[in-house]
Short mmCIF file of C-alpha atoms in Angstrom, two decimals:
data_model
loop_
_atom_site.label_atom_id
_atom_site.label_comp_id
_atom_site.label_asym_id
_atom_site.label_seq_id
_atom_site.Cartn_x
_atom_site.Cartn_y
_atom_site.Cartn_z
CA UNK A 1 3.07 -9.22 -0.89
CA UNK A 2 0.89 -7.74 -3.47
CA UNK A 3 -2.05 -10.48 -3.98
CA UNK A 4 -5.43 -9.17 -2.78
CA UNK A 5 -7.76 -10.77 -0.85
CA UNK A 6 -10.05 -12.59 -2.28
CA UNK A 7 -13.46 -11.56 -1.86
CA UNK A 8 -15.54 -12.16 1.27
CA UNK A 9 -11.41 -12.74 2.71
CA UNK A 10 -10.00 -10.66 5.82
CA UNK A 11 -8.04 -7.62 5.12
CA UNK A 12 -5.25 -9.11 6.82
CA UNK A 13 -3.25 -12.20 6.90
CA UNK A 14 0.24 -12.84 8.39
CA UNK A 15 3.34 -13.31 7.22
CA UNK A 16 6.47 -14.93 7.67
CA UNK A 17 7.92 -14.30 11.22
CA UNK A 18 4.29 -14.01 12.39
CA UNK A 19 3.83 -10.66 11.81
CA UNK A 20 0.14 -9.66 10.70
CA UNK A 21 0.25 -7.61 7.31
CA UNK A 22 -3.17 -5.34 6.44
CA UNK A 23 -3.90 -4.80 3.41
CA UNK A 24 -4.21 -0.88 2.31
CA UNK A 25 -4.86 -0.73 -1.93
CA UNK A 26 -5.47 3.23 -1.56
CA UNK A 27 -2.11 3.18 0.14
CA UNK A 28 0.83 1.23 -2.09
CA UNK A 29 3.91 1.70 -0.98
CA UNK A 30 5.37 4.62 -2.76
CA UNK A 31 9.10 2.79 -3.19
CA UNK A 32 7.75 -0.70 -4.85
CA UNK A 33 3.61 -0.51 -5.11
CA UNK A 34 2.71 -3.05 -2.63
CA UNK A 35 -0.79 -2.71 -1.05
CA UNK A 36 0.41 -4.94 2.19
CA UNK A 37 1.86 -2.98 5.70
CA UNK A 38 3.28 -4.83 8.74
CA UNK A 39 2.21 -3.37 12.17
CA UNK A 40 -0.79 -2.20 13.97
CA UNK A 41 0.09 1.72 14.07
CA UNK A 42 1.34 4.25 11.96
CA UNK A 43 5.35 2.89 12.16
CA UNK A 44 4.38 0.22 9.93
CA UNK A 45 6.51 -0.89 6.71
CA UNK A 46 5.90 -2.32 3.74
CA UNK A 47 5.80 -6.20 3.54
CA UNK A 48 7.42 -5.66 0.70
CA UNK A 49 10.44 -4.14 0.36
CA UNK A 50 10.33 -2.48 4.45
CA UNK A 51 10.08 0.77 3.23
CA UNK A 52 8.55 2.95 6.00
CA UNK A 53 5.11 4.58 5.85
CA UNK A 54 5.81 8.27 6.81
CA UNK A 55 4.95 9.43 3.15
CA UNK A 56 1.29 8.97 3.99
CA UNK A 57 -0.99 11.43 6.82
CA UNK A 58 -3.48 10.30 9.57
CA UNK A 59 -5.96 9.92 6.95
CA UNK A 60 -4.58 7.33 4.61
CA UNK A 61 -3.48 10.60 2.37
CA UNK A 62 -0.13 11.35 0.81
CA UNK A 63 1.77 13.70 2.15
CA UNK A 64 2.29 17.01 -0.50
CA UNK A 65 5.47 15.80 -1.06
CA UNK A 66 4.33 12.61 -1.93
CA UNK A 67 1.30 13.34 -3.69
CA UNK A 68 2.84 13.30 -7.80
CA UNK A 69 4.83 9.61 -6.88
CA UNK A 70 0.90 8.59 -5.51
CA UNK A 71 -0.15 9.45 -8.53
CA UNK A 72 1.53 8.04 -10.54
CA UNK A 73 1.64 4.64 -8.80
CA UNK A 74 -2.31 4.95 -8.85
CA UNK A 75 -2.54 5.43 -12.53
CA UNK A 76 0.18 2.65 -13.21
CA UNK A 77 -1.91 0.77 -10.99
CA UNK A 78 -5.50 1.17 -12.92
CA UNK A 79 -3.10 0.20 -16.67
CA UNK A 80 -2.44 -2.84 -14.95
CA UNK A 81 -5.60 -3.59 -14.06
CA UNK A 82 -6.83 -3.16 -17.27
CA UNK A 83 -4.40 -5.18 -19.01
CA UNK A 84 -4.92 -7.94 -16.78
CA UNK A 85 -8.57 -8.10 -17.49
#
């Protein structure tokens, strides 16, 4: 659950079950980092770990509360990517 797509790849791909995950990187899950949700509306959860995605608004934003644990998932996110490079 946290492989991208490969380029030129759809944004979404489904899952055990058969339930179509999308794939969100400006939107990890804030409980485990996983760029993967489950469900076509805002009641989605993580493909992950299930966690709910109520910590993020109508525009793919954190919510205030949520906006330091964002950040710091986004910054872990970029040392990874460097160190994997």
């Amino acid at each position: 659950a946290f492989d991208a797509p490969k380029t030129g790849e759809p944004q979404s791909k489904t899952f055990a079950s058969d339930v179509v995950g999308h794939y969100f990187p400006d939107m990890p899950c804030l409980r485990c980092g996983a760029p993967w949700w489950l469900g076509e509306s805002w009641n989605s959860t993580c493909a992950n770990c299930g966690a709910d995605d109520r910590c993020y608004d109508a525009n793919q934003q954190p919510l205030r509360l949520h906006r330091r644990k964002y950040g710091e998932f986004m910054r872990a996110l970029e040392r990874l990517a460097l160190d994997v490079e």
